[in-house]
mmCIF file of C-alpha atoms in Angstrom:
data_model
loop_
_atom_site.group_PDB
_atom_site.id
_atom_site.type_symbol
_atom_site.label_atom_id
_atom_site.label_comp_id
_atom_site.label_asym_id
_atom_site.label_seq_id
_atom_site.Cartn_x
_atom_site.Cartn_y
_atom_site.Cartn_z
ATOM 1 C CA UNK I 19 168.389 223.170 137.193
ATOM 2 C CA UNK I 20 166.443 220.766 139.467
ATOM 3 C CA UNK I 21 163.864 218.016 139.387
ATOM 4 C CA UNK I 22 160.666 217.541 141.374
ATOM 5 C CA UNK I 23 159.025 214.405 142.647
ATOM 6 C CA UNK I 24 157.028 213.000 145.574
ATOM 7 C CA UNK I 25 158.832 212.788 148.941
ATOM 8 C CA UNK I 26 159.562 209.437 150.540
ATOM 9 C CA UNK I 27 160.614 209.073 154.178
ATOM 10 C CA UNK I 28 162.352 206.349 156.155
ATOM 11 C CA UNK I 29 164.880 205.312 153.502
ATOM 12 C CA UNK I 30 168.375 204.740 154.904
ATOM 13 C CA UNK I 31 171.261 206.955 153.884
ATOM 14 C CA UNK I 32 173.385 205.279 151.171
ATOM 15 C CA UNK I 33 176.912 204.139 151.941
ATOM 16 C CA UNK I 34 179.908 206.230 150.781
ATOM 17 C CA UNK I 35 180.664 203.715 148.019
ATOM 18 C CA UNK I 36 177.067 203.809 146.781
ATOM 19 C CA UNK I 37 177.034 207.590 146.945
ATOM 20 C CA UNK I 38 180.284 207.797 145.005
ATOM 21 C CA UNK I 39 179.005 205.470 142.295
ATOM 22 C CA UNK I 40 175.689 207.296 142.058
ATOM 23 C CA UNK I 41 177.470 210.646 141.943
ATOM 24 C CA UNK I 42 179.634 209.427 139.052
ATOM 25 C CA UNK I 43 176.588 208.148 137.167
ATOM 26 C CA UNK I 44 174.549 211.299 137.703
ATOM 27 C CA UNK I 45 177.442 213.571 136.742
ATOM 28 C CA UNK I 46 178.112 211.518 133.594
ATOM 29 C CA UNK I 47 174.473 211.598 132.475
ATOM 30 C CA UNK I 48 174.063 215.260 133.341
ATOM 31 C CA UNK I 49 177.251 216.129 131.476
ATOM 32 C CA UNK I 50 176.716 214.127 128.300
ATOM 33 C CA UNK I 51 173.082 215.069 127.659
ATOM 34 C CA UNK I 52 173.570 218.866 127.902
ATOM 35 C CA UNK I 53 176.720 218.631 125.769
ATOM 36 C CA UNK I 54 174.624 217.359 122.890
ATOM 37 C CA UNK I 55 172.159 220.186 123.410
ATOM 38 C CA UNK I 56 175.026 222.665 123.763
ATOM 39 C CA UNK I 57 175.987 222.142 120.127
ATOM 40 C CA UNK I 58 172.506 223.171 118.996
ATOM 41 C CA UNK I 59 172.323 226.025 121.521
ATOM 42 C CA UNK I 60 175.585 227.579 120.333
ATOM 43 C CA UNK I 61 174.722 226.912 116.690
ATOM 44 C CA UNK I 62 171.436 228.750 117.152
ATOM 45 C CA UNK I 63 173.213 231.732 118.690
ATOM 46 C CA UNK I 64 175.735 231.791 115.851
ATOM 47 C CA UNK I 65 173.006 231.675 113.195
ATOM 48 C CA UNK I 66 171.027 234.437 114.900
ATOM 49 C CA UNK I 67 174.110 236.649 115.178
ATOM 50 C CA UNK I 68 174.888 236.107 111.479
ATOM 51 C CA UNK I 69 171.274 236.841 110.533
ATOM 52 C CA UNK I 70 171.224 239.983 112.699
ATOM 53 C CA UNK I 71 174.314 241.297 110.947
ATOM 54 C CA UNK I 72 172.929 240.411 107.520
ATOM 55 C CA UNK I 73 169.508 241.965 108.110
ATOM 56 C CA UNK I 74 170.648 244.902 110.299
ATOM 57 C CA UNK I 75 167.646 244.306 112.595
ATOM 58 C CA UNK I 76 168.008 245.004 116.353
ATOM 59 C CA UNK I 77 165.357 242.525 117.595
ATOM 60 C CA UNK I 78 164.815 238.790 117.338
ATOM 61 C CA UNK I 79 161.410 239.099 115.686
ATOM 62 C CA UNK I 80 162.772 241.715 113.284
ATOM 63 C CA UNK I 81 165.548 239.367 112.182
ATOM 64 C CA UNK I 82 163.124 236.490 111.557
ATOM 65 C CA UNK I 83 160.735 238.754 109.666
ATOM 66 C CA UNK I 84 163.493 240.193 107.474
ATOM 67 C CA UNK I 85 165.135 236.841 106.711
ATOM 68 C CA UNK I 86 162.173 234.436 106.555
ATOM 69 C CA UNK I 87 159.341 236.665 105.399
ATOM 70 C CA UNK I 88 156.299 238.387 106.875
ATOM 71 C CA UNK I 89 154.268 235.230 107.622
ATOM 72 C CA UNK I 90 157.018 233.518 109.602
ATOM 73 C CA UNK I 91 157.834 236.846 111.236
ATOM 74 C CA UNK I 92 154.244 237.196 112.462
ATOM 75 C CA UNK I 93 154.324 233.669 113.918
ATOM 76 C CA UNK I 94 157.597 234.518 115.633
ATOM 77 C CA UNK I 95 156.112 237.671 117.158
ATOM 78 C CA UNK I 96 153.142 235.805 118.637
ATOM 79 C CA UNK I 97 155.289 232.970 120.063
ATOM 80 C CA UNK I 98 157.890 235.466 121.272
ATOM 81 C CA UNK I 99 155.308 237.536 123.134
ATOM 82 C CA UNK I 100 153.791 234.472 124.818
ATOM 83 C CA UNK I 101 157.190 233.109 125.815
ATOM 84 C CA UNK I 102 158.408 236.409 127.274
ATOM 85 C CA UNK I 103 155.181 236.761 129.224
ATOM 86 C CA UNK I 104 155.512 233.303 130.766
ATOM 87 C CA UNK I 105 159.195 233.938 131.559
ATOM 88 C CA UNK I 106 158.127 237.072 133.435
ATOM 89 C CA UNK I 107 155.628 235.010 135.430
ATOM 90 C CA UNK I 108 158.307 232.438 136.259
ATOM 91 C CA UNK I 109 160.753 235.119 137.398
ATOM 92 C CA UNK I 110 158.217 236.711 139.728
ATOM 93 C CA UNK I 111 157.186 233.294 141.032
ATOM 94 C CA UNK I 112 160.806 232.493 141.938
ATOM 95 C CA UNK I 113 161.272 235.876 143.636
ATOM 96 C CA UNK I 114 158.037 235.340 145.545
ATOM 97 C CA UNK I 115 159.229 231.952 146.790
ATOM 98 C CA UNK I 116 162.467 233.458 148.080
ATOM 99 C CA UNK I 117 160.615 236.318 149.765
ATOM 100 C CA UNK I 118 158.331 233.826 151.470
ATOM 101 C CA UNK I 119 161.277 231.840 152.829
ATOM 102 C CA UNK I 120 163.030 234.994 154.011
ATOM 103 C CA UNK I 121 159.907 236.170 155.818
ATOM 104 C CA UNK I 122 159.488 232.738 157.415
ATOM 105 C CA UNK I 123 163.017 233.001 158.792
ATOM 106 C CA UNK I 124 162.253 236.434 160.289
ATOM 107 C CA UNK I 125 158.769 235.589 161.558
ATOM 108 C CA UNK I 126 158.564 231.830 162.153
ATOM 109 C CA UNK I 127 155.149 230.388 162.906
ATOM 110 C CA UNK I 128 154.794 229.735 166.610
ATOM 111 C CA UNK I 129 152.196 229.350 169.312
ATOM 112 C CA UNK I 130 151.033 231.803 171.911
ATOM 113 C CA UNK I 131 149.039 230.372 174.863
ATOM 114 C CA UNK I 132 148.330 227.218 172.899
ATOM 115 C CA UNK I 133 146.884 229.137 169.913
ATOM 116 C CA UNK I 134 148.666 229.448 166.566
ATOM 117 C CA UNK I 135 150.486 232.743 166.159
ATOM 118 C CA UNK I 136 150.127 234.054 162.630
ATOM 119 C CA UNK I 137 152.878 236.203 161.080
ATOM 120 C CA UNK I 138 152.189 239.923 160.479
ATOM 121 C CA UNK I 139 150.213 240.868 157.382
ATOM 122 C CA UNK I 140 153.153 242.715 155.872
ATOM 123 C CA UNK I 141 155.179 239.520 155.489
ATOM 124 C CA UNK I 142 152.485 237.878 153.357
ATOM 125 C CA UNK I 143 153.839 237.045 149.906
ATOM 126 C CA UNK I 144 151.024 238.894 148.176
ATOM 127 C CA UNK I 145 152.094 242.102 149.899
ATOM 128 C CA UNK I 146 155.890 241.655 149.761
ATOM 129 C CA UNK I 147 155.996 240.689 146.087
ATOM 130 C CA UNK I 148 153.565 243.450 145.108
ATOM 131 C CA UNK I 149 155.602 246.015 147.059
ATOM 132 C CA UNK I 150 158.818 244.808 145.434
ATOM 133 C CA UNK I 151 157.272 245.167 141.985
ATOM 134 C CA UNK I 152 155.989 248.686 142.652
ATOM 135 C CA UNK I 153 159.026 250.071 144.490
ATOM 136 C CA UNK I 154 161.931 248.333 142.727
ATOM 137 C CA UNK I 155 161.076 246.361 139.585
ATOM 138 C CA UNK I 156 158.756 248.919 138.009
ATOM 139 C CA UNK I 157 161.256 251.837 138.135
ATOM 140 C CA UNK I 158 163.870 249.540 136.585
ATOM 141 C CA UNK I 159 161.489 248.447 133.815
ATOM 142 C CA UNK I 160 160.093 251.807 132.689
ATOM 143 C CA UNK I 161 163.164 253.322 130.925
ATOM 144 C CA UNK I 162 163.258 253.008 127.153
ATOM 145 C CA UNK I 163 166.816 251.678 127.216
ATOM 146 C CA UNK I 164 168.290 249.674 130.086
ATOM 147 C CA UNK I 165 171.984 250.202 129.516
ATOM 148 C CA UNK I 166 172.998 249.686 133.135
ATOM 149 C CA UNK I 167 171.944 246.035 132.884
ATOM 150 C CA UNK I 168 175.367 245.213 131.495
ATOM 151 C CA UNK I 169 176.739 245.969 134.962
ATOM 152 C CA UNK I 170 174.002 244.211 136.933
ATOM 153 C CA UNK I 171 174.579 241.045 134.880
ATOM 154 C CA UNK I 172 177.932 240.702 136.660
ATOM 155 C CA UNK I 173 176.062 240.566 139.969
ATOM 156 C CA UNK I 174 173.767 237.921 138.552
ATOM 157 C CA UNK I 175 176.712 235.750 137.511
ATOM 158 C CA UNK I 176 178.335 236.065 140.935
ATOM 159 C CA UNK I 177 175.035 235.211 142.625
ATOM 160 C CA UNK I 178 174.661 232.077 140.493
ATOM 161 C CA UNK I 179 178.227 230.997 141.324
ATOM 162 C CA UNK I 180 177.612 231.552 145.044
ATOM 163 C CA UNK I 181 174.395 229.534 144.875
ATOM 164 C CA UNK I 182 176.166 226.634 143.172
ATOM 165 C CA UNK I 183 178.980 226.713 145.721
ATOM 166 C CA UNK I 184 176.472 226.679 148.621
ATOM 167 C CA UNK I 185 174.591 223.681 147.195
ATOM 168 C CA UNK I 186 177.818 221.718 146.663
ATOM 169 C CA UNK I 187 179.127 222.473 150.160
ATOM 170 C CA UNK I 188 175.776 221.645 151.739
ATOM 171 C CA UNK I 189 175.847 218.246 150.053
ATOM 172 C CA UNK I 190 179.259 217.345 151.428
ATOM 173 C CA UNK I 191 178.820 218.907 154.879
ATOM 174 C CA UNK I 192 175.133 218.527 155.752
ATOM 175 C CA UNK I 193 173.664 215.997 153.319
ATOM 176 C CA UNK I 194 172.482 213.557 156.006
ATOM 177 C CA UNK I 195 170.587 216.215 157.973
ATOM 178 C CA UNK I 196 168.974 217.678 154.835
ATOM 179 C CA UNK I 197 168.203 214.556 152.817
ATOM 180 C CA UNK I 198 164.576 213.449 152.780
ATOM 181 C CA UNK I 199 165.015 210.502 150.471
ATOM 182 C CA UNK I 200 167.697 208.481 148.790
ATOM 183 C CA UNK I 201 168.386 209.608 145.201
ATOM 184 C CA UNK I 202 166.893 207.134 142.764
ATOM 185 C CA UNK I 203 169.010 205.179 140.338
ATOM 186 C CA UNK I 204 166.804 206.498 137.547
ATOM 187 C CA UNK I 205 168.021 210.027 136.954
ATOM 188 C CA UNK I 206 165.464 212.286 135.250
ATOM 189 C CA UNK I 207 166.417 213.156 131.703
ATOM 190 C CA UNK I 208 167.319 216.587 130.447
ATOM 191 C CA UNK I 209 164.142 217.340 128.531
ATOM 192 C CA UNK I 210 162.793 220.480 126.839
ATOM 193 C CA UNK I 211 161.408 221.678 130.177
ATOM 194 C CA UNK I 212 164.829 221.698 131.860
ATOM 195 C CA UNK I 213 167.498 222.862 129.422
ATOM 196 C CA UNK I 214 165.687 225.816 127.760
ATOM 197 C CA UNK I 215 164.880 227.563 131.034
ATOM 198 C CA UNK I 216 168.346 227.035 132.440
ATOM 199 C CA UNK I 217 170.050 228.260 129.280
ATOM 200 C CA UNK I 218 167.501 230.918 128.369
ATOM 201 C CA UNK I 219 169.275 233.539 126.273
ATOM 202 C CA UNK I 220 168.256 233.161 122.627
ATOM 203 C CA UNK I 221 165.366 235.601 123.029
ATOM 204 C CA UNK I 222 167.767 238.389 124.060
ATOM 205 C CA UNK I 223 170.761 237.411 121.913
ATOM 206 C CA UNK I 224 169.912 239.676 118.956
ATOM 207 C CA UNK I 225 169.497 242.692 121.239
ATOM 208 C CA UNK I 226 172.795 241.798 122.911
ATOM 209 C CA UNK I 227 174.559 241.405 119.558
ATOM 210 C CA UNK I 228 173.237 244.770 118.370
ATOM 211 C CA UNK I 229 174.671 246.488 121.462
ATOM 212 C CA UNK I 230 178.170 245.023 121.059
ATOM 213 C CA UNK I 231 181.007 247.235 119.854
ATOM 214 C CA UNK I 232 182.799 244.387 118.104
ATOM 215 C CA UNK I 233 180.214 242.670 115.913
ATOM 216 C CA UNK I 234 182.547 240.379 114.012
ATOM 217 C CA UNK I 235 181.156 236.902 113.564
ATOM 218 C CA UNK I 236 184.170 235.183 115.161
ATOM 219 C CA UNK I 237 183.895 237.395 118.248
ATOM 220 C CA UNK I 238 180.193 236.626 118.572
ATOM 221 C CA UNK I 239 180.786 232.872 118.330
ATOM 222 C CA UNK I 240 183.509 233.085 120.982
ATOM 223 C CA UNK I 241 181.234 234.995 123.340
ATOM 224 C CA UNK I 242 178.396 232.513 122.716
ATOM 225 C CA UNK I 243 180.542 229.437 123.374
ATOM 226 C CA UNK I 244 182.088 230.805 126.569
ATOM 227 C CA UNK I 245 178.742 231.998 127.893
ATOM 228 C CA UNK I 246 177.055 228.656 127.257
ATOM 229 C CA UNK I 247 179.906 226.728 128.850
ATOM 230 C CA UNK I 248 179.731 228.859 131.999
ATOM 231 C CA UNK I 249 175.940 228.478 132.187
ATOM 232 C CA UNK I 250 176.195 224.742 131.550
ATOM 233 C CA UNK I 251 178.716 224.297 134.348
ATOM 234 C CA UNK I 252 176.749 226.364 136.874
ATOM 235 C CA UNK I 253 173.343 224.841 136.159
ATOM 236 C CA UNK I 254 174.595 221.273 135.835
ATOM 237 C CA UNK I 255 176.379 221.383 139.187
ATOM 238 C CA UNK I 256 173.358 223.019 140.818
ATOM 239 C CA UNK I 257 170.954 220.419 139.433
ATOM 240 C CA UNK I 258 173.190 217.419 140.147
ATOM 241 C CA UNK I 259 174.023 218.294 143.742
ATOM 242 C CA UNK I 260 170.518 219.512 144.500
ATOM 243 C CA UNK I 261 169.145 216.180 143.329
ATOM 244 C CA UNK I 262 171.814 214.192 145.173
ATOM 245 C CA UNK I 263 171.018 216.055 148.388
ATOM 246 C CA UNK I 264 167.225 215.778 148.359
ATOM 247 C CA UNK I 265 166.516 213.064 145.822
ATOM 248 C CA UNK I 266 163.027 213.071 144.344
ATOM 249 C CA UNK I 267 161.861 215.432 147.088
ATOM 250 C CA UNK I 268 163.845 218.335 145.646
ATOM 251 C CA UNK I 269 161.681 221.369 144.931
ATOM 252 C CA UNK I 270 161.351 222.890 141.473
ATOM 253 C CA UNK I 271 163.073 225.929 142.974
ATOM 254 C CA UNK I 272 166.006 224.138 144.641
ATOM 255 C CA UNK I 273 166.501 226.838 147.287
ATOM 256 C CA UNK I 274 163.019 226.071 148.627
ATOM 257 C CA UNK I 275 164.314 222.686 149.802
ATOM 258 C CA UNK I 276 166.711 224.256 152.313
ATOM 259 C CA UNK I 277 165.708 225.532 155.775
ATOM 260 C CA UNK I 278 164.860 229.197 155.905
ATOM 261 C CA UNK I 279 166.915 230.024 159.016
ATOM 262 C CA UNK I 280 170.334 229.066 157.600
ATOM 263 C CA UNK I 281 172.428 232.294 157.297
ATOM 264 C CA UNK I 282 174.382 230.974 154.314
ATOM 265 C CA UNK I 283 171.175 230.074 152.487
ATOM 266 C CA UNK I 284 169.623 233.432 153.415
ATOM 267 C CA UNK I 285 172.505 235.221 151.674
ATOM 268 C CA UNK I 286 172.023 232.948 148.665
ATOM 269 C CA UNK I 287 168.326 233.841 148.562
ATOM 270 C CA UNK I 288 169.076 237.570 148.701
ATOM 271 C CA UNK I 289 171.679 237.402 145.931
ATOM 272 C CA UNK I 290 169.509 235.141 143.810
ATOM 273 C CA UNK I 291 166.531 237.452 144.255
ATOM 274 C CA UNK I 292 168.584 240.514 143.307
ATOM 275 C CA UNK I 293 169.851 238.809 140.144
ATOM 276 C CA UNK I 294 166.302 237.925 139.054
ATOM 277 C CA UNK I 295 165.063 241.430 139.824
ATOM 278 C CA UNK I 296 167.660 242.736 137.360
ATOM 279 C CA UNK I 297 166.616 240.193 134.695
ATOM 280 C CA UNK I 298 162.915 241.037 134.734
ATOM 281 C CA UNK I 299 163.338 244.539 133.223
ATOM 282 C CA UNK I 300 165.210 243.020 130.261
ATOM 283 C CA UNK I 301 162.288 240.696 129.575
ATOM 284 C CA UNK I 302 159.867 243.635 129.811
ATOM 285 C CA UNK I 303 162.000 245.616 127.362
ATOM 286 C CA UNK I 304 161.917 242.732 124.877
ATOM 287 C CA UNK I 305 158.173 242.306 125.392
ATOM 288 C CA UNK I 306 157.525 245.986 124.700
ATOM 289 C CA UNK I 307 159.485 245.734 121.466
ATOM 290 C CA UNK I 308 157.271 242.852 120.311
ATOM 291 C CA UNK I 309 154.064 244.674 121.193
ATOM 292 C CA UNK I 310 155.340 247.723 119.326
ATOM 293 C CA UNK I 311 156.091 245.641 116.240
ATOM 294 C CA UNK I 312 152.673 243.975 116.364
ATOM 295 C CA UNK I 313 150.984 247.381 116.663
ATOM 296 C CA UNK I 314 153.062 249.305 114.142
ATOM 297 C CA UNK I 315 153.593 246.702 111.395
ATOM 298 C CA UNK I 316 150.123 247.058 109.800
ATOM 299 C CA UNK I 317 150.501 250.849 109.888
ATOM 300 C CA UNK I 318 153.786 251.383 108.125
ATOM 301 C CA UNK I 319 154.181 254.928 106.994
ATOM 302 C CA UNK I 320 152.200 256.360 109.903
ATOM 303 C CA UNK I 321 153.527 259.539 111.449
ATOM 304 C CA UNK I 322 155.878 259.129 114.393
ATOM 305 C CA UNK I 323 154.390 259.729 117.829
ATOM 306 C CA UNK I 324 155.649 262.532 120.017
ATOM 307 C CA UNK I 325 157.999 262.003 122.930
ATOM 308 C CA UNK I 326 155.200 262.529 125.451
ATOM 309 C CA UNK I 327 152.919 260.015 123.694
ATOM 310 C CA UNK I 328 155.718 257.484 123.516
ATOM 311 C CA UNK I 329 156.411 257.889 127.234
ATOM 312 C CA UNK I 330 152.747 257.480 128.172
ATOM 313 C CA UNK I 331 152.430 254.406 125.997
ATOM 314 C CA UNK I 332 155.609 252.895 127.432
ATOM 315 C CA UNK I 333 154.470 253.465 131.022
ATOM 316 C CA UNK I 334 150.974 252.098 130.322
ATOM 317 C CA UNK I 335 152.373 248.985 128.628
ATOM 318 C CA UNK I 336 154.831 248.387 131.469
ATOM 319 C CA UNK I 337 152.099 248.733 134.103
ATOM 320 C CA UNK I 338 149.811 246.360 132.193
ATOM 321 C CA UNK I 339 152.569 243.796 131.668
ATOM 322 C CA UNK I 340 153.673 243.867 135.297
ATOM 323 C CA UNK I 341 150.131 243.756 136.708
ATOM 324 C CA UNK I 342 149.190 240.757 134.549
ATOM 325 C CA UNK I 343 152.346 238.758 135.303
ATOM 326 C CA UNK I 344 152.144 239.602 139.015
ATOM 327 C CA UNK I 345 148.524 238.456 139.222
ATOM 328 C CA UNK I 346 149.346 235.113 137.618
ATOM 329 C CA UNK I 347 152.513 234.639 139.687
ATOM 330 C CA UNK I 348 150.610 235.144 142.939
ATOM 331 C CA UNK I 349 148.106 232.401 142.106
ATOM 332 C CA UNK I 350 150.376 229.810 140.464
ATOM 333 C CA UNK I 351 150.993 227.124 143.122
ATOM 334 C CA UNK I 352 153.911 225.408 141.394
ATOM 335 C CA UNK I 353 156.501 227.020 139.142
ATOM 336 C CA UNK I 354 157.194 223.614 137.581
ATOM 337 C CA UNK I 355 154.085 223.935 135.400
ATOM 338 C CA UNK I 356 155.258 227.318 134.140
ATOM 339 C CA UNK I 357 158.720 225.907 133.420
ATOM 340 C CA UNK I 358 157.236 223.097 131.339
ATOM 341 C CA UNK I 359 155.272 225.575 129.233
ATOM 342 C CA UNK I 360 158.298 227.824 128.761
ATOM 343 C CA UNK I 361 160.431 224.843 127.775
ATOM 344 C CA UNK I 362 158.027 223.830 125.024
ATOM 345 C CA UNK I 363 157.744 227.322 123.545
ATOM 346 C CA UNK I 364 161.488 227.969 123.849
ATOM 347 C CA UNK I 365 162.175 225.159 121.393
ATOM 348 C CA UNK I 366 160.949 227.522 118.661
ATOM 349 C CA UNK I 367 163.575 230.147 119.512
ATOM 350 C CA UNK I 368 166.430 227.723 120.140
ATOM 351 C CA UNK I 369 165.925 225.341 117.223
ATOM 352 C CA UNK I 370 163.089 226.122 114.799
ATOM 353 C CA UNK I 371 163.449 229.828 114.018
ATOM 354 C CA UNK I 372 167.279 229.730 113.828
ATOM 355 C CA UNK I 373 166.944 226.707 111.545
ATOM 356 C CA UNK I 374 164.504 228.554 109.288
ATOM 357 C CA UNK I 375 166.849 231.551 109.191
ATOM 358 C CA UNK I 376 169.741 229.292 108.188
ATOM 359 C CA UNK I 377 167.711 227.725 105.385
ATOM 360 C CA UNK I 378 166.562 231.114 104.120
ATOM 361 C CA UNK I 379 170.100 232.518 104.233
ATOM 362 C CA UNK I 380 171.594 229.601 102.299
ATOM 363 C CA UNK I 381 173.239 230.933 99.184
ATOM 364 C CA UNK I 382 173.541 234.510 100.406
ATOM 365 C CA UNK I 383 176.826 236.293 100.389
ATOM 366 C CA UNK I 384 179.250 235.713 103.236
ATOM 367 C CA UNK I 385 179.401 238.230 106.021
ATOM 368 C CA UNK I 386 182.667 239.903 106.825
ATOM 369 C CA UNK I 387 183.771 241.234 110.187
ATOM 370 C CA UNK I 388 181.759 244.158 111.453
ATOM 371 C CA UNK I 389 183.017 246.569 114.045
ATOM 372 C CA UNK I 390 181.680 249.808 115.296
#
């Protein structure tokens, strides 16, 4: 929900009239462009829910394989696995950025007898993020089913609302002290690298649909529309006011643009970090399901593994997934590059695969309400 560009200093603060006109223009552009994408986003969710009910498959890749055939299903599995892996990297990168800012606020760099005073080793991002993964994220990611995530998602929504409120209030109350540059008249467009990451839910929508008690098509469409509207409002306001506050100097992670010693921003960082920590296990769960499908599909009819073997395999896969994503996240200097890659791959899951499912389902019987 933000844009990145080179900083520029020494530019005067715009007048209230100019700011009001620019605000109107930015809000109009940011509102109209996502609205066009919103139609396709909701349509994709509706098609995937219909296909999940028709095929009785609990995973995204399973739905595509059952509806579009084995070849398309295999392509979906490969793209799905790559996309989930990069999303995991992006999530850890964002958490690492927030940890770094929090540690800077607790142990600011100073000087002692004219020599630079380095912060303690235990506030280094490589240690803090690794410790968080081992002590918190890993135990949340190991279970076979993560049913409690339906409760933690409420916390994530509240954290996102708080973050948006903080960014809006900071713009109106402290914009002059925070602004590094005047927002440009040319507002960056909502491209594939911005919208898909902000409204990233298609990968998990089939799993969510399968866990719903009321699986009627009308109920699913209602849930999809309301969810997308809430996400659109939160992310649009965050992006617009973050850009208006910092202009082209806004960081890819908008919270990184704010000072680390602000108590209100510190609370926002904590809540935002907690919400992402609860999202990561969901991505791991989806990734394990893809790996399982890739491993089992050529061996249909093989005997089922024992409970102990399944547990060992699940733990080993979770450790491997987390170690690989953590290693990449620690050495990626800018999350913007990861976001661009995710945005390009996400187009497959938002537009292409739902479109293929719709074409393949054309002429099939209509689906009645399903409840369980």
